[in-house]
Coordinates of C-alpha atoms in Angstrom, one line a residue:
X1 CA 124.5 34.8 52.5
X2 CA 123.0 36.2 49.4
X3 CA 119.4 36.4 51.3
X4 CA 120.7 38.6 54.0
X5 CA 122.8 40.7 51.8
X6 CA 119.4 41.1 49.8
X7 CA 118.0 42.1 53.2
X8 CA 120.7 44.6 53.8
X9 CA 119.8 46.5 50.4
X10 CA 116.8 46.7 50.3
X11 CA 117.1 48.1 54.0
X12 CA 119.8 50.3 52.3
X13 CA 117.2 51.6 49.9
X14 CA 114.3 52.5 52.5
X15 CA 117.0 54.3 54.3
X16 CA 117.6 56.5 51.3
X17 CA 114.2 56.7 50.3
X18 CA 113.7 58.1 54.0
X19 CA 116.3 60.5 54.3
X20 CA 115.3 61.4 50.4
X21 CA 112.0 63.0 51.7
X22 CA 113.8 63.9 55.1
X23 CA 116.3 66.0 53.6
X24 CA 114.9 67.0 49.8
X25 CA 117.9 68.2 47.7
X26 CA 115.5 70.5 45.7
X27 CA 116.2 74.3 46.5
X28 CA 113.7 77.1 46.8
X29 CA 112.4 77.7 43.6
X30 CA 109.3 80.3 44.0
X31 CA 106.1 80.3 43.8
X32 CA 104.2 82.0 40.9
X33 CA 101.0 83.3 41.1
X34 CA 97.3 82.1 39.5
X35 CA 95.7 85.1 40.3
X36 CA 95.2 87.7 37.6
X37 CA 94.9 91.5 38.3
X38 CA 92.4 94.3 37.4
X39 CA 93.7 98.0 37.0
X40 CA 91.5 100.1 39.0
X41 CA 90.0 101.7 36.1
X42 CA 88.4 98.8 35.7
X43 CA 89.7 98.2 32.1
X44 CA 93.0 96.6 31.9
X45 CA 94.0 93.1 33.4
X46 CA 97.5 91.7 34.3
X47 CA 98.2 88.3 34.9
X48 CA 101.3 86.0 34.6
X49 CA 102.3 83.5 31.9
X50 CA 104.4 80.7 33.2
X51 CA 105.5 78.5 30.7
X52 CA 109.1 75.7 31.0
X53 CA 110.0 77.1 34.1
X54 CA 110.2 81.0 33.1
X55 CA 107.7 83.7 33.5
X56 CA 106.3 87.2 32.0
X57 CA 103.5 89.5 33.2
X58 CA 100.7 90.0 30.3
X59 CA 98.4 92.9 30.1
X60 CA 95.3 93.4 28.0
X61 CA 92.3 95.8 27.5
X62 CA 88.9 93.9 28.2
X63 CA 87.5 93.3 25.0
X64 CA 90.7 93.0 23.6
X65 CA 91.3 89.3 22.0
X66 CA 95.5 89.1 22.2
X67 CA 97.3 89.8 25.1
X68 CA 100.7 91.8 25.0
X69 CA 103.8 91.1 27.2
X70 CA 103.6 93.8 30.1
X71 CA 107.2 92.8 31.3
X72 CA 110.0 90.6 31.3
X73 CA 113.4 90.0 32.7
X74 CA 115.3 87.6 31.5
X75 CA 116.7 84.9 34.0
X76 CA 114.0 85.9 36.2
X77 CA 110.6 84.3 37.3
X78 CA 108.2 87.1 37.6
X79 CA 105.2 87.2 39.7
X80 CA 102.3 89.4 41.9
X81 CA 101.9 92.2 39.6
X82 CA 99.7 94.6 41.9
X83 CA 98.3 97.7 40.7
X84 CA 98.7 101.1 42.9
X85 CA 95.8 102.8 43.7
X86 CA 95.1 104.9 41.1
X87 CA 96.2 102.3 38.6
X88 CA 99.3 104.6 37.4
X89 CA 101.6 101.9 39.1
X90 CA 102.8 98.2 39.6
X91 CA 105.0 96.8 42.1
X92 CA 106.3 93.0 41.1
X93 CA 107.9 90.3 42.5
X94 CA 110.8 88.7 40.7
X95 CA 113.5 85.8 41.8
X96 CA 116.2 83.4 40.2
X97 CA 115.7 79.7 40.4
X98 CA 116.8 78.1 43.1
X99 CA 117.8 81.9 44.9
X100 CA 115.3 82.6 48.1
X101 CA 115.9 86.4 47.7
X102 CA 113.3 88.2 46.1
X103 CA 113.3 91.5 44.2
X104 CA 110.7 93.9 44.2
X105 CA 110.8 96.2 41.6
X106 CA 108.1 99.2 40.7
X107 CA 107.4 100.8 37.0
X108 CA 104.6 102.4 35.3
X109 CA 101.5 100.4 34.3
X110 CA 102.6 100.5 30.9
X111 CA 105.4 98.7 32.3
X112 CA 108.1 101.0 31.0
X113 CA 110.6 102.6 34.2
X114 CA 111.2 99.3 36.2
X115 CA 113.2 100.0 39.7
X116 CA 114.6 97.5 42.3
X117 CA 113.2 98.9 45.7
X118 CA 113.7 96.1 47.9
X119 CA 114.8 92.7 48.2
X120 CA 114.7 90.1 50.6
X121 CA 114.4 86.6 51.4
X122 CA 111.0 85.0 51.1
X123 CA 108.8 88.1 50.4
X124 CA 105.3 87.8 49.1
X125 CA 102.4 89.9 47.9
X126 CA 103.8 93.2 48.0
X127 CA 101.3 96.4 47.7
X128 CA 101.5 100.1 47.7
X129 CA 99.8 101.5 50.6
X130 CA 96.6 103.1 50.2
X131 CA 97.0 105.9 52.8
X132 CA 101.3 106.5 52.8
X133 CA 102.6 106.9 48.9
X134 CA 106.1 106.7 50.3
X135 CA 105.1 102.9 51.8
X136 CA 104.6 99.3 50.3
X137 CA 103.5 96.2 52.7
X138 CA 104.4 92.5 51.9
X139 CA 104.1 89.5 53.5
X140 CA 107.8 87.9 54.6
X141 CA 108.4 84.5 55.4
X142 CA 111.4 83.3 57.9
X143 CA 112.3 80.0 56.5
X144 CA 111.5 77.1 53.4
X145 CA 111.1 73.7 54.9
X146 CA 108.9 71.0 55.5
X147 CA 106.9 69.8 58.6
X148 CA 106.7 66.3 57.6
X149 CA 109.2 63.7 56.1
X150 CA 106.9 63.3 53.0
X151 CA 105.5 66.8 52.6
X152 CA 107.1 69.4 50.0
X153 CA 109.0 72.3 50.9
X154 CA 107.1 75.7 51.0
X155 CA 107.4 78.9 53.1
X156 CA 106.2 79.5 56.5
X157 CA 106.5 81.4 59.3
X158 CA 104.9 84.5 57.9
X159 CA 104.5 87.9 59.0
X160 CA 102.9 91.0 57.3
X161 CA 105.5 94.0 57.1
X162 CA 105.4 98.1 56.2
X163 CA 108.9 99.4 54.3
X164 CA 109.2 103.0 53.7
X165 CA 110.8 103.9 50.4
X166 CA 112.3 107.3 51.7
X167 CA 113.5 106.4 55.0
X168 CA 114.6 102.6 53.8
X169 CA 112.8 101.4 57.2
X170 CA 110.8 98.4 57.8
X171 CA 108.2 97.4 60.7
X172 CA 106.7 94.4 61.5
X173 CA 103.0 94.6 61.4
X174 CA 101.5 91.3 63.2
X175 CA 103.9 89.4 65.2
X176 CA 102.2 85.6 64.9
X177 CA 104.7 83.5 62.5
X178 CA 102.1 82.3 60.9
X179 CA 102.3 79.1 59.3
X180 CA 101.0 80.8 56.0
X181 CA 99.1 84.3 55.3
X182 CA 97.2 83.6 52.2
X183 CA 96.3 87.5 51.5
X184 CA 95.4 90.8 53.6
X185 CA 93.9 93.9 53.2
X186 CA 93.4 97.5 55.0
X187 CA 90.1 98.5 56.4
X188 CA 91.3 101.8 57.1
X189 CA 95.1 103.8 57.9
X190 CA 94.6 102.0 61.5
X191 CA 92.8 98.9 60.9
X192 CA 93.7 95.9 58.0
X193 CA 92.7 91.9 58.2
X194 CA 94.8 89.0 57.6
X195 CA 93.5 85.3 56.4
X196 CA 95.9 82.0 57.4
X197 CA 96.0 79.5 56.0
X198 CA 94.4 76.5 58.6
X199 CA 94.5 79.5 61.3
X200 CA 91.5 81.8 60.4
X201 CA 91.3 85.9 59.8
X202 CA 92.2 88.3 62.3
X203 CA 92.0 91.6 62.6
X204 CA 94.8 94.2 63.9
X205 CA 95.6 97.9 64.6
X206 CA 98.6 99.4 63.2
X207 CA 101.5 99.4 65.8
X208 CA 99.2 97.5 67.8
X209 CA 100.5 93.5 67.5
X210 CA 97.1 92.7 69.8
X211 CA 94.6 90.8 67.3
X212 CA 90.8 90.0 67.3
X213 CA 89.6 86.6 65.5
X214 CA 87.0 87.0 63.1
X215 CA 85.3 84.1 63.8
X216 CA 83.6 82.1 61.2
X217 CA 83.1 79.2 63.1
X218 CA 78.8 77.4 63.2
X219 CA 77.9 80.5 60.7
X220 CA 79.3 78.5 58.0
X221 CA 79.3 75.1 56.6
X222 CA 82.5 73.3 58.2
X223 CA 83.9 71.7 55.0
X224 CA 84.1 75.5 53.2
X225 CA 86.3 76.9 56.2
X226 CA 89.3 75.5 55.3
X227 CA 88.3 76.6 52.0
X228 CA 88.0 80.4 53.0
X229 CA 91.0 80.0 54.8
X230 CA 93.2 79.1 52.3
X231 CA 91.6 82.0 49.6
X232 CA 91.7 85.8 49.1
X233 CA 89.8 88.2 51.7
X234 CA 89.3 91.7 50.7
X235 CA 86.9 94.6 52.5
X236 CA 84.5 96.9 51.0
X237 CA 85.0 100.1 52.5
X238 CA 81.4 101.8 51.4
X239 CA 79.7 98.2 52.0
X240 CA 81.5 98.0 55.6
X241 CA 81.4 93.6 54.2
X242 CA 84.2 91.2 54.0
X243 CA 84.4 89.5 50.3
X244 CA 85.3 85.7 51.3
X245 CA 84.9 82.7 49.1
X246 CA 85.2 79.0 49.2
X247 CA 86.5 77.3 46.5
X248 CA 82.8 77.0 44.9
X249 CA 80.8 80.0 46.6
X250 CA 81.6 83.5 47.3
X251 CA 80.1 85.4 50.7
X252 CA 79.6 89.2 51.6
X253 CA 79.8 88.9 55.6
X254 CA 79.9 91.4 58.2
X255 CA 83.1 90.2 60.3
X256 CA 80.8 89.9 63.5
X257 CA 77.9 87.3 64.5
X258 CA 75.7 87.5 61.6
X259 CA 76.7 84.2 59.0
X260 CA 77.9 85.0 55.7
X261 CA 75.7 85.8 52.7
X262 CA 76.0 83.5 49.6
X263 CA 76.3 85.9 46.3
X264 CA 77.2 83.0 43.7
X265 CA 77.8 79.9 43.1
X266 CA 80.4 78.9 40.4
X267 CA 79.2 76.4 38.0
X268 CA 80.0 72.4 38.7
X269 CA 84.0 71.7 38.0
X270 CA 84.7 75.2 37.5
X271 CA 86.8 76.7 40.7
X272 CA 86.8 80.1 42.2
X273 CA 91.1 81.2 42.5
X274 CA 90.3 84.7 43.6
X275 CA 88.3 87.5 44.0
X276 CA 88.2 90.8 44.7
X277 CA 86.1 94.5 45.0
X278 CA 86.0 96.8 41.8
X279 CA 87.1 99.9 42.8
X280 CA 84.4 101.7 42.7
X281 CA 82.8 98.7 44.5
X282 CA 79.7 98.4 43.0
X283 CA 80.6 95.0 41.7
X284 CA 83.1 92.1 42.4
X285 CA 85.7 90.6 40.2
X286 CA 86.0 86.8 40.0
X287 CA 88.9 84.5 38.1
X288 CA 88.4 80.8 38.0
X289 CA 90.8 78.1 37.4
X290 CA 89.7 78.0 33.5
X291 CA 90.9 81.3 32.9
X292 CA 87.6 83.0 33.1
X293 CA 86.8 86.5 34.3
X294 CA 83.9 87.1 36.1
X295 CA 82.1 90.4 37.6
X296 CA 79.3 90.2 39.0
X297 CA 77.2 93.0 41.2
X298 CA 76.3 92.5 45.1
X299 CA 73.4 90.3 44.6
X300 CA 75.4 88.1 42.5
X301 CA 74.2 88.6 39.2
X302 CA 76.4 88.6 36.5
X303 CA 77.3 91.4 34.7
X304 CA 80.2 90.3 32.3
X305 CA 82.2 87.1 31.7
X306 CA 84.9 86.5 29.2
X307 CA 88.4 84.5 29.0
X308 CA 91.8 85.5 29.4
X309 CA 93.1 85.7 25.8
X310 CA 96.0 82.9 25.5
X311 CA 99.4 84.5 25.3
X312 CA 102.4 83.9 22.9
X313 CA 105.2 83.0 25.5

């Protein structure tokens, strides 16, 4: 009698364990970025602080050796804080534990004049346009849940969206409910490129939801695919190249048949979290999971490198 009610719970207990992972109780709590942001004067940096489950957005002049708090908002996570194009704006993500909606608010770089212009459920990367001053894009996602009994919760689903601040309307801009869009950028006011996550990049026309892979398949090595995938792409407008990277390398490519051309290679342990062009795009900015900067120039040499000054939460 006492073996089988032994059996019974430790039956009891796989069953919970099961519908543990099944059905997590843990509610959406955000994501926060590890990417840092240069102004495009090419002299300021933000980049977020999380520390005990809150967050503030940090700015600092390069050179400078002590960061300052850019902004905060108490009870809020903050997050994303993108620069507009001629660096005189940022637009911001922020959200309250366990709350899906996200608010998007806009002030001046100096962080003074924050404004709620949108919220929504799920919303990620948010930029001003380059070519519409009265537009922002941002990547939405249409649920948070899990594939898999064991895997964590995260969003997916994703589609890349234009909202117009004076007319208050929104169009979708791809129509692929993506599993996840790890970052995108505009070629041109027609054109723009999106990279998923295990998918690949693709590029579409505006108000066109047809799309043309950009296919990276036997021009690079197989295990740094997935890499590229899952990392920042961004296009160089004078250089007519894609900047992609793998975790380790970073690649100028062409989007077309010719294979990607190695410009750097980080050193051993130390891992590339995002890159991007310089504005005037004579060089490349580089952050690594150490909390270095690095810019470098198209042939990959470096130019500068120095760390993000630690902040005082």
């Amino acid at each position: 009698m006492r073996y089988k009610k032994s059996i019974i719970i430790i039956i009891g207990l796989g069953v919970a364990v099961f519908v543990y992972f099944l059905y997590p109780k843990s509610k959406f709590e955000g994501i926060l970025t590890n990417e840092v942001y240069l102004c495009p004067n090419d002299k300021e940096i933000n980049f977020v602080y999380e520390k005990d489950g809150t967050s503030k957005i940090y700015s600092f002049r390069i050179g400078d050796t002590v960061p300052k708090i850019l902004i905060k908002n108490e009870g809020y996570n903050l997050s994303e804080p993108n620069f507009s194009a001629d660096g005189k704006r940022i637009i911001y993500r922020a959200w309250k534990k366990n709350d899906p909606v996200i608010h998007l608010f806009v002030c001046n770089s100096d962080g003074t004049n924050s404004n709620e212009i949108y919220k929504g459920n799920l919303l990620f990367d948010a930029k001003f346009s380059q070519y519409d001053v009265d537009e922002i894009n941002f990547i939405r996602a249409s649920e948070y849940s899990n594939h898999s009994p064991i895997a964590t919760q995260h969003p997916n689903g994703m589609d890349l969206y234009g909202y117009n601040l004076k007319s208050k309307t929104i169009r979708k801009l791809t129509d692929g409910n993506y599993y996840a869009i790890n970052s995108y950028d505009f070629i041109d006011d027609s054109n723009f490129i999106i990279n998923c996550d295990l998918v690949g990049i693709f590029k579409y026309t505006v108000g066109n939801l047809k799309k043309e892979e950009l296919n990276l398949k036997d021009k690079i090595d197989s295990s740094s695919i997935d890499q590229i995938y899952s990392n920042r792409v961004s296009y160089s407008k004078t250089k007519e190249k894609y900047l992609i990277s793998s975790n380790f390398e970073v690649y100028l490519w062409d989007g077309k048949d010719s294979k990607p051309i190695s410009i750097y290679t980080s050193q051993p342990g130390i891992q590339i979290k995002s890159t991007s062009f310089l504005k005037n795009e004579k060089k490349v900015f580089l952050s690594d999971n150490i909390e270095n900067i690095t810019i470098i120039n198209y042939k990959g040499e470096v130019l500068r490198k120095f760390k993000i000054p630690h902040p005082v939460f």
